[in-house]
Amino acid sequence: MIPLRQKLEFASQPFQGEKLQLKNRFVMPPMITNYATPQGSMTDRQIAYYAARAKGGAGLMIVEAAAVSPEGRGFSHWLCLHDDSYILPMTRITQIAQAHGAKILIQIAHAGRQTTAQFTGDQPVAPSAIPCPTFGEVPRELTVEEIKVLETKFAEAAERAYRAGFDGVEIHGGHGYLIHQFMSSRTNHRSDGYGGDLSGRMTFLVNVFESIRKRVPPHFIIGCRLNGEDYVPGGLPIEETQEISKT
């Protein structure tokens, strides 16, 4: 077992990557605060929360999930990034983070079926019309045209993140949200190019990544959060996640 002191010494060392240089290896992962306004704008309380972590010395901060479209919100008080009006409040936290020498990303997401009309005002959507066990609502199956629109929505949200001063985005591809729903054979029963084998089920994620890359500069970081093993029948096994991570 590595002593705690030795771990802390290692974490305190700078990190030098091809696109990412950090003053240390302390990373704050995205965690929901529920501090946004009911409309999804960043609030003073939320900014203070992240500012405290920047002042505390984090080398990398990843801001909690922001919805790429209105129907993609997972619950009330979820951040949004589907409109230019959300950019200005976010520039405050990126400026604070960078003033303290921290790199800052934001997670972009779409809840898919893992939400309710109570939060979004509309029927949830998903790759297939299979109810979410958490909320129980039957989602509407997305058409191919709607899927392509959502691919663009992810790219537009990433571009807004760049304009707000973020160093990059983290695509949320785990935890039962829309991209994960596409990748899992448990929730994706499509027979078109967005379903079938793993290659087909990965199409949405691959297209999202490529769409983002076309809209942001080369130095802008694009990460992706994935589940390792779903641990449910028909869910993603670790072998498929390994294949996804190589793409």
PDB file of C-alpha atoms in Angstrom:
ATOM      1  CA  MET A   1       0.000   0.000   0.000  1.00  0.00           C
ATOM      2  CA  ILE A   2       1.319   3.442  -0.946  1.00  0.00           C
ATOM      3  CA  PRO A   3       1.502   5.782   2.068  1.00  0.00           C
ATOM      4  CA  LEU A   4      -0.867   8.772   2.013  1.00  0.00           C
ATOM      5  CA  ARG A   5       2.019  11.227   2.158  1.00  0.00           C
ATOM      6  CA  GLN A   6       3.554   9.712  -0.945  1.00  0.00           C
ATOM      7  CA  LYS A   7       0.201   9.894  -2.761  1.00  0.00           C
ATOM      8  CA  LEU A   8      -0.186  13.558  -1.862  1.00  0.00           C
ATOM      9  CA  GLU A   9       3.324  14.338  -3.023  1.00  0.00           C
ATOM     10  CA  PHE A  10       2.588  12.720  -6.369  1.00  0.00           C
ATOM     11  CA  ALA A  11      -0.762  14.542  -6.696  1.00  0.00           C
ATOM     12  CA  SER A  12       0.984  17.842  -6.029  1.00  0.00           C
ATOM     13  CA  GLN A  13       3.267  17.442  -9.046  1.00  0.00           C
ATOM     14  CA  PRO A  14       2.445  19.227 -12.331  1.00  0.00           C
ATOM     15  CA  PHE A  15       0.941  17.258 -15.195  1.00  0.00           C
ATOM     16  CA  GLN A  16       2.152  17.769 -18.762  1.00  0.00           C
ATOM     17  CA  GLY A  17      -0.077  16.330 -21.492  1.00  0.00           C
ATOM     18  CA  GLU A  18      -0.218  16.990 -25.208  1.00  0.00           C
ATOM     19  CA  LYS A  19      -3.125  19.431 -24.872  1.00  0.00           C
ATOM     20  CA  LEU A  20      -3.503  19.730 -21.124  1.00  0.00           C
ATOM     21  CA  GLN A  21      -0.986  21.130 -18.657  1.00  0.00           C
ATOM     22  CA  LEU A  22      -1.973  21.228 -14.994  1.00  0.00           C
ATOM     23  CA  LYS A  23      -0.298  22.863 -12.013  1.00  0.00           C
ATOM     24  CA  ASN A  24      -1.073  19.708 -10.007  1.00  0.00           C
ATOM     25  CA  ARG A  25      -3.030  16.460 -10.334  1.00  0.00           C
ATOM     26  CA  PHE A  26      -5.923  17.341  -8.053  1.00  0.00           C
ATOM     27  CA  VAL A  27      -9.085  17.025 -10.149  1.00  0.00           C
ATOM     28  CA  MET A  28     -12.567  18.097  -9.120  1.00  0.00           C
ATOM     29  CA  PRO A  29     -15.017  15.871 -11.023  1.00  0.00           C
ATOM     30  CA  PRO A  30     -18.494  17.052 -12.092  1.00  0.00           C
ATOM     31  CA  MET A  31     -20.972  16.834  -9.221  1.00  0.00           C
ATOM     32  CA  ILE A  32     -24.524  18.150  -9.300  1.00  0.00           C
ATOM     33  CA  THR A  33     -25.078  21.076  -6.927  1.00  0.00           C
ATOM     34  CA  ASN A  34     -28.720  21.848  -7.786  1.00  0.00           C
ATOM     35  CA  TYR A  35     -27.762  25.531  -7.444  1.00  0.00           C
ATOM     36  CA  ALA A  36     -28.777  26.709 -10.938  1.00  0.00           C
ATOM     37  CA  THR A  37     -31.903  28.772 -11.520  1.00  0.00           C
ATOM     38  CA  PRO A  38     -35.092  26.901 -12.479  1.00  0.00           C
ATOM     39  CA  GLN A  39     -34.328  28.024 -16.050  1.00  0.00           C
ATOM     40  CA  GLY A  40     -30.797  26.573 -15.925  1.00  0.00           C
ATOM     41  CA  SER A  41     -28.644  29.679 -15.533  1.00  0.00           C
ATOM     42  CA  MET A  42     -25.590  29.719 -13.266  1.00  0.00           C
ATOM     43  CA  THR A  43     -26.248  31.575 -10.017  1.00  0.00           C
ATOM     44  CA  ASP A  44     -24.054  33.560  -7.612  1.00  0.00           C
ATOM     45  CA  ARG A  45     -24.240  30.646  -5.159  1.00  0.00           C
ATOM     46  CA  GLN A  46     -23.042  28.235  -7.831  1.00  0.00           C
ATOM     47  CA  ILE A  47     -20.225  30.546  -8.895  1.00  0.00           C
ATOM     48  CA  ALA A  48     -19.118  30.877  -5.258  1.00  0.00           C
ATOM     49  CA  TYR A  49     -19.115  27.084  -4.924  1.00  0.00           C
ATOM     50  CA  TYR A  50     -16.731  26.623  -7.843  1.00  0.00           C
ATOM     51  CA  ALA A  51     -14.674  29.683  -6.913  1.00  0.00           C
ATOM     52  CA  ALA A  52     -13.958  28.137  -3.510  1.00  0.00           C
ATOM     53  CA  ARG A  53     -12.600  24.997  -5.197  1.00  0.00           C
ATOM     54  CA  ALA A  54     -10.428  27.068  -7.517  1.00  0.00           C
ATOM     55  CA  LYS A  55      -9.047  29.058  -4.589  1.00  0.00           C
ATOM     56  CA  GLY A  56      -8.499  25.784  -2.738  1.00  0.00           C
ATOM     57  CA  GLY A  57      -5.910  24.789  -5.322  1.00  0.00           C
ATOM     58  CA  ALA A  58      -7.574  22.325  -7.713  1.00  0.00           C
ATOM     59  CA  GLY A  59      -5.517  21.808 -10.849  1.00  0.00           C
ATOM     60  CA  LEU A  60      -8.507  20.791 -12.957  1.00  0.00           C
ATOM     61  CA  MET A  61     -12.185  21.495 -12.385  1.00  0.00           C
ATOM     62  CA  ILE A  62     -15.047  19.939 -14.345  1.00  0.00           C
ATOM     63  CA  VAL A  63     -18.310  21.831 -13.947  1.00  0.00           C
ATOM     64  CA  GLU A  64     -21.459  19.772 -13.530  1.00  0.00           C
ATOM     65  CA  ALA A  65     -23.667  18.650 -16.410  1.00  0.00           C
ATOM     66  CA  ALA A  66     -25.262  21.285 -18.628  1.00  0.00           C
ATOM     67  CA  ALA A  67     -28.162  20.331 -20.888  1.00  0.00           C
ATOM     68  CA  VAL A  68     -27.606  20.739 -24.628  1.00  0.00           C
ATOM     69  CA  SER A  69     -31.336  21.169 -25.326  1.00  0.00           C
ATOM     70  CA  PRO A  70     -34.412  22.018 -23.223  1.00  0.00           C
ATOM     71  CA  GLU A  71     -35.859  18.493 -23.202  1.00  0.00           C
ATOM     72  CA  GLY A  72     -32.458  17.132 -22.132  1.00  0.00           C
ATOM     73  CA  ARG A  73     -32.665  18.380 -18.536  1.00  0.00           C
ATOM     74  CA  GLY A  74     -32.585  15.607 -15.960  1.00  0.00           C
ATOM     75  CA  PHE A  75     -34.330  17.550 -13.216  1.00  0.00           C
ATOM     76  CA  SER A  76     -35.048  21.072 -12.009  1.00  0.00           C
ATOM     77  CA  HIS A  77     -32.163  23.477 -11.368  1.00  0.00           C
ATOM     78  CA  TRP A  78     -29.964  21.668 -13.892  1.00  0.00           C
ATOM     79  CA  LEU A  79     -27.515  23.877 -15.767  1.00  0.00           C
ATOM     80  CA  CYS A  80     -28.271  24.550 -19.425  1.00  0.00           C
ATOM     81  CA  LEU A  81     -26.114  25.522 -22.390  1.00  0.00           C
ATOM     82  CA  HIS A  82     -28.586  25.351 -25.274  1.00  0.00           C
ATOM     83  CA  ASP A  83     -28.809  29.095 -25.790  1.00  0.00           C
ATOM     84  CA  ASP A  84     -26.372  32.013 -25.952  1.00  0.00           C
ATOM     85  CA  SER A  85     -28.025  33.623 -22.921  1.00  0.00           C
ATOM     86  CA  TYR A  86     -26.292  31.060 -20.689  1.00  0.00           C
ATOM     87  CA  ILE A  87     -22.787  32.091 -21.748  1.00  0.00           C
ATOM     88  CA  LEU A  88     -22.268  35.330 -19.810  1.00  0.00           C
ATOM     89  CA  PRO A  89     -22.847  33.976 -16.253  1.00  0.00           C
ATOM     90  CA  MET A  90     -20.429  31.133 -16.999  1.00  0.00           C
ATOM     91  CA  THR A  91     -17.643  33.498 -18.014  1.00  0.00           C
ATOM     92  CA  ARG A  92     -17.433  34.597 -14.377  1.00  0.00           C
ATOM     93  CA  ILE A  93     -16.403  31.154 -13.153  1.00  0.00           C
ATOM     94  CA  THR A  94     -13.976  30.501 -16.009  1.00  0.00           C
ATOM     95  CA  GLN A  95     -12.241  33.811 -15.274  1.00  0.00           C
ATOM     96  CA  ILE A  96     -12.031  32.995 -11.564  1.00  0.00           C
ATOM     97  CA  ALA A  97     -10.674  29.497 -12.195  1.00  0.00           C
ATOM     98  CA  GLN A  98      -8.037  30.685 -14.609  1.00  0.00           C
ATOM     99  CA  ALA A  99      -7.018  33.530 -12.294  1.00  0.00           C
ATOM    100  CA  HIS A 100      -6.097  30.840  -9.771  1.00  0.00           C
ATOM    101  CA  GLY A 101      -4.192  28.794 -12.333  1.00  0.00           C
ATOM    102  CA  ALA A 102      -6.821  26.074 -12.691  1.00  0.00           C
ATOM    103  CA  LYS A 103      -7.989  24.530 -15.934  1.00  0.00           C
ATOM    104  CA  ILE A 104     -11.756  24.283 -16.227  1.00  0.00           C
ATOM    105  CA  LEU A 105     -14.039  22.100 -18.337  1.00  0.00           C
ATOM    106  CA  ILE A 106     -17.812  21.734 -18.373  1.00  0.00           C
ATOM    107  CA  GLN A 107     -19.780  18.544 -18.824  1.00  0.00           C
ATOM    108  CA  ILE A 108     -22.402  18.607 -21.595  1.00  0.00           C
ATOM    109  CA  ALA A 109     -25.279  16.171 -21.442  1.00  0.00           C
ATOM    110  CA  HIS A 110     -28.753  15.093 -22.460  1.00  0.00           C
ATOM    111  CA  ALA A 111     -30.799  13.012 -20.021  1.00  0.00           C
ATOM    112  CA  GLY A 112     -32.761  11.165 -22.708  1.00  0.00           C
ATOM    113  CA  ARG A 113     -35.380   8.961 -21.053  1.00  0.00           C
ATOM    114  CA  GLN A 114     -33.902   9.562 -17.593  1.00  0.00           C
ATOM    115  CA  THR A 115     -36.138  12.510 -16.808  1.00  0.00           C
ATOM    116  CA  THR A 116     -39.805  13.411 -16.640  1.00  0.00           C
ATOM    117  CA  ALA A 117     -42.228  15.753 -18.376  1.00  0.00           C
ATOM    118  CA  GLN A 118     -42.558  17.494 -15.003  1.00  0.00           C
ATOM    119  CA  PHE A 119     -39.052  18.903 -15.502  1.00  0.00           C
ATOM    120  CA  THR A 120     -38.910  19.332 -19.261  1.00  0.00           C
ATOM    121  CA  GLY A 121     -42.518  20.108 -20.166  1.00  0.00           C
ATOM    122  CA  ASP A 122     -42.469  17.411 -22.835  1.00  0.00           C
ATOM    123  CA  GLN A 123     -42.364  13.632 -23.205  1.00  0.00           C
ATOM    124  CA  PRO A 124     -38.844  12.255 -22.648  1.00  0.00           C
ATOM    125  CA  VAL A 125     -37.005  10.984 -25.731  1.00  0.00           C
ATOM    126  CA  ALA A 126     -34.707   7.998 -26.170  1.00  0.00           C
ATOM    127  CA  PRO A 127     -33.180   5.654 -28.769  1.00  0.00           C
ATOM    128  CA  SER A 128     -36.087   3.245 -28.158  1.00  0.00           C
ATOM    129  CA  ALA A 129     -39.445   3.534 -26.409  1.00  0.00           C
ATOM    130  CA  ILE A 130     -38.329   1.698 -23.269  1.00  0.00           C
ATOM    131  CA  PRO A 131     -39.369   3.237 -19.918  1.00  0.00           C
ATOM    132  CA  CYS A 132     -36.748   4.448 -17.479  1.00  0.00           C
ATOM    133  CA  PRO A 133     -36.950   2.358 -14.258  1.00  0.00           C
ATOM    134  CA  THR A 134     -36.338   5.486 -12.174  1.00  0.00           C
ATOM    135  CA  PHE A 135     -39.124   7.692 -13.559  1.00  0.00           C
ATOM    136  CA  GLY A 136     -41.356   5.141 -15.286  1.00  0.00           C
ATOM    137  CA  GLU A 137     -42.398   7.367 -18.189  1.00  0.00           C
ATOM    138  CA  VAL A 138     -42.429   5.828 -21.653  1.00  0.00           C
ATOM    139  CA  PRO A 139     -40.094   7.884 -23.856  1.00  0.00           C
ATOM    140  CA  ARG A 140     -40.710   8.728 -27.484  1.00  0.00           C
ATOM    141  CA  GLU A 141     -38.318   7.029 -29.889  1.00  0.00           C
ATOM    142  CA  LEU A 142     -36.160   9.577 -31.688  1.00  0.00           C
ATOM    143  CA  THR A 143     -36.270   9.752 -35.471  1.00  0.00           C
ATOM    144  CA  VAL A 144     -33.019   9.768 -37.433  1.00  0.00           C
ATOM    145  CA  GLU A 145     -33.602  13.429 -38.287  1.00  0.00           C
ATOM    146  CA  GLU A 146     -34.047  14.296 -34.595  1.00  0.00           C
ATOM    147  CA  ILE A 147     -30.874  12.414 -33.705  1.00  0.00           C
ATOM    148  CA  LYS A 148     -28.899  14.445 -36.221  1.00  0.00           C
ATOM    149  CA  VAL A 149     -30.321  17.639 -34.723  1.00  0.00           C
ATOM    150  CA  LEU A 150     -29.142  16.531 -31.279  1.00  0.00           C
ATOM    151  CA  GLU A 151     -25.658  15.833 -32.631  1.00  0.00           C
ATOM    152  CA  THR A 152     -25.589  19.462 -33.726  1.00  0.00           C
ATOM    153  CA  LYS A 153     -26.969  20.574 -30.337  1.00  0.00           C
ATOM    154  CA  PHE A 154     -24.018  18.957 -28.574  1.00  0.00           C
ATOM    155  CA  ALA A 155     -21.623  20.735 -30.930  1.00  0.00           C
ATOM    156  CA  GLU A 156     -23.360  24.083 -30.423  1.00  0.00           C
ATOM    157  CA  ALA A 157     -23.179  23.667 -26.631  1.00  0.00           C
ATOM    158  CA  ALA A 158     -19.461  22.912 -26.871  1.00  0.00           C
ATOM    159  CA  GLU A 159     -18.931  26.019 -28.984  1.00  0.00           C
ATOM    160  CA  ARG A 160     -20.747  28.095 -26.355  1.00  0.00           C
ATOM    161  CA  ALA A 161     -18.487  26.575 -23.701  1.00  0.00           C
ATOM    162  CA  TYR A 162     -15.479  27.710 -25.718  1.00  0.00           C
ATOM    163  CA  ARG A 163     -16.942  31.212 -26.019  1.00  0.00           C
ATOM    164  CA  ALA A 164     -17.519  31.252 -22.248  1.00  0.00           C
ATOM    165  CA  GLY A 165     -13.812  30.637 -21.686  1.00  0.00           C
ATOM    166  CA  PHE A 166     -13.777  26.958 -20.783  1.00  0.00           C
ATOM    167  CA  ASP A 167     -10.666  24.964 -21.660  1.00  0.00           C
ATOM    168  CA  GLY A 168     -12.786  22.073 -22.916  1.00  0.00           C
ATOM    169  CA  VAL A 169     -15.883  19.947 -22.474  1.00  0.00           C
ATOM    170  CA  GLU A 170     -16.611  16.510 -21.110  1.00  0.00           C
ATOM    171  CA  ILE A 171     -19.270  14.624 -23.071  1.00  0.00           C
ATOM    172  CA  HIS A 172     -21.485  12.722 -20.644  1.00  0.00           C
ATOM    173  CA  GLY A 173     -21.590   9.188 -22.013  1.00  0.00           C
ATOM    174  CA  GLY A 174     -22.469   7.361 -18.821  1.00  0.00           C
ATOM    175  CA  HIS A 175     -24.920   7.001 -15.939  1.00  0.00           C
ATOM    176  CA  GLY A 176     -27.934   6.097 -18.064  1.00  0.00           C
ATOM    177  CA  TYR A 177     -28.155   9.409 -19.933  1.00  0.00           C
ATOM    178  CA  LEU A 178     -28.909   9.642 -23.659  1.00  0.00           C
ATOM    179  CA  ILE A 179     -25.495   8.766 -25.108  1.00  0.00           C
ATOM    180  CA  HIS A 180     -25.229   5.804 -22.767  1.00  0.00           C
ATOM    181  CA  GLN A 181     -28.759   4.779 -23.770  1.00  0.00           C
ATOM    182  CA  PHE A 182     -27.612   4.628 -27.386  1.00  0.00           C
ATOM    183  CA  MET A 183     -24.543   2.550 -26.568  1.00  0.00           C
ATOM    184  CA  SER A 184     -26.286  -0.047 -24.403  1.00  0.00           C
ATOM    185  CA  SER A 185     -28.170  -2.914 -26.050  1.00  0.00           C
ATOM    186  CA  ARG A 186     -30.427  -2.878 -22.989  1.00  0.00           C
ATOM    187  CA  THR A 187     -31.891   0.491 -23.989  1.00  0.00           C
ATOM    188  CA  ASN A 188     -31.177   0.598 -27.737  1.00  0.00           C
ATOM    189  CA  HIS A 189     -33.322  -1.761 -29.818  1.00  0.00           C
ATOM    190  CA  ARG A 190     -33.003   0.195 -33.071  1.00  0.00           C
ATOM    191  CA  SER A 191     -32.491  -1.550 -36.391  1.00  0.00           C
ATOM    192  CA  ASP A 192     -31.100   1.444 -38.311  1.00  0.00           C
ATOM    193  CA  GLY A 193     -27.559   2.842 -38.410  1.00  0.00           C
ATOM    194  CA  TYR A 194     -27.821   3.983 -34.783  1.00  0.00           C
ATOM    195  CA  GLY A 195     -28.478   0.514 -33.407  1.00  0.00           C
ATOM    196  CA  GLY A 196     -27.552  -3.122 -33.809  1.00  0.00           C
ATOM    197  CA  ASP A 197     -23.972  -4.094 -33.051  1.00  0.00           C
ATOM    198  CA  LEU A 198     -21.594  -2.013 -30.945  1.00  0.00           C
ATOM    199  CA  SER A 199     -20.373  -0.086 -33.975  1.00  0.00           C
ATOM    200  CA  GLY A 200     -23.934   1.036 -34.736  1.00  0.00           C
ATOM    201  CA  ARG A 201     -24.739   1.816 -31.113  1.00  0.00           C
ATOM    202  CA  MET A 202     -21.601   3.979 -30.927  1.00  0.00           C
ATOM    203  CA  THR A 203     -22.587   6.048 -33.963  1.00  0.00           C
ATOM    204  CA  PHE A 204     -24.297   8.786 -31.967  1.00  0.00           C
ATOM    205  CA  LEU A 205     -21.285   9.321 -29.681  1.00  0.00           C
ATOM    206  CA  VAL A 206     -18.825   9.259 -32.589  1.00  0.00           C
ATOM    207  CA  ASN A 207     -20.910  11.785 -34.530  1.00  0.00           C
ATOM    208  CA  VAL A 208     -21.205  14.041 -31.478  1.00  0.00           C
ATOM    209  CA  PHE A 209     -17.442  14.007 -31.018  1.00  0.00           C
ATOM    210  CA  GLU A 210     -16.764  14.732 -34.684  1.00  0.00           C
ATOM    211  CA  SER A 211     -19.385  17.491 -34.780  1.00  0.00           C
ATOM    212  CA  ILE A 212     -17.788  19.188 -31.781  1.00  0.00           C
ATOM    213  CA  ARG A 213     -14.296  18.943 -33.215  1.00  0.00           C
ATOM    214  CA  LYS A 214     -15.407  20.799 -36.350  1.00  0.00           C
ATOM    215  CA  ARG A 215     -16.670  23.768 -34.305  1.00  0.00           C
ATOM    216  CA  VAL A 216     -13.867  24.360 -31.794  1.00  0.00           C
ATOM    217  CA  PRO A 217     -10.115  25.065 -32.065  1.00  0.00           C
ATOM    218  CA  PRO A 218      -7.631  22.158 -32.025  1.00  0.00           C
ATOM    219  CA  HIS A 219      -6.404  23.039 -28.524  1.00  0.00           C
ATOM    220  CA  PHE A 220      -9.923  22.820 -27.052  1.00  0.00           C
ATOM    221  CA  ILE A 221     -10.198  19.632 -24.981  1.00  0.00           C
ATOM    222  CA  ILE A 222     -12.931  17.081 -25.688  1.00  0.00           C
ATOM    223  CA  GLY A 223     -13.271  14.403 -23.031  1.00  0.00           C
ATOM    224  CA  CYS A 224     -15.895  11.734 -22.454  1.00  0.00           C
ATOM    225  CA  ARG A 225     -17.238  10.161 -19.291  1.00  0.00           C
ATOM    226  CA  LEU A 226     -18.107   6.473 -19.613  1.00  0.00           C
ATOM    227  CA  ASN A 227     -19.403   3.733 -17.369  1.00  0.00           C
ATOM    228  CA  GLY A 228     -16.964   0.900 -16.841  1.00  0.00           C
ATOM    229  CA  GLU A 229     -19.365  -1.998 -16.279  1.00  0.00           C
ATOM    230  CA  ASP A 230     -23.139  -1.476 -16.101  1.00  0.00           C
ATOM    231  CA  TYR A 231     -23.759  -4.514 -13.870  1.00  0.00           C
ATOM    232  CA  VAL A 232     -27.300  -5.001 -15.210  1.00  0.00           C
ATOM    233  CA  PRO A 233     -28.547  -7.669 -17.639  1.00  0.00           C
ATOM    234  CA  GLY A 234     -28.058  -6.472 -21.223  1.00  0.00           C
ATOM    235  CA  GLY A 235     -26.049  -3.448 -20.115  1.00  0.00           C
ATOM    236  CA  LEU A 236     -22.605  -2.461 -21.299  1.00  0.00           C
ATOM    237  CA  PRO A 237     -19.948  -4.990 -20.262  1.00  0.00           C
ATOM    238  CA  ILE A 238     -16.428  -3.825 -19.568  1.00  0.00           C
ATOM    239  CA  GLU A 239     -15.247  -5.344 -22.860  1.00  0.00           C
ATOM    240  CA  GLU A 240     -17.532  -3.071 -24.880  1.00  0.00           C
ATOM    241  CA  THR A 241     -16.554  -0.038 -22.823  1.00  0.00           C
ATOM    242  CA  GLN A 242     -12.921  -0.804 -23.595  1.00  0.00           C
ATOM    243  CA  GLU A 243     -13.724  -0.878 -27.310  1.00  0.00           C
ATOM    244  CA  ILE A 244     -15.617   2.425 -27.050  1.00  0.00           C
ATOM    245  CA  SER A 245     -12.716   4.088 -25.260  1.00  0.00           C
ATOM    246  CA  LYS A 246     -10.343   3.142 -28.101  1.00  0.00           C
ATOM    247  CA  THR A 247     -12.440   4.867 -30.762  1.00  0.00           C
TER     248      THR A 247
END
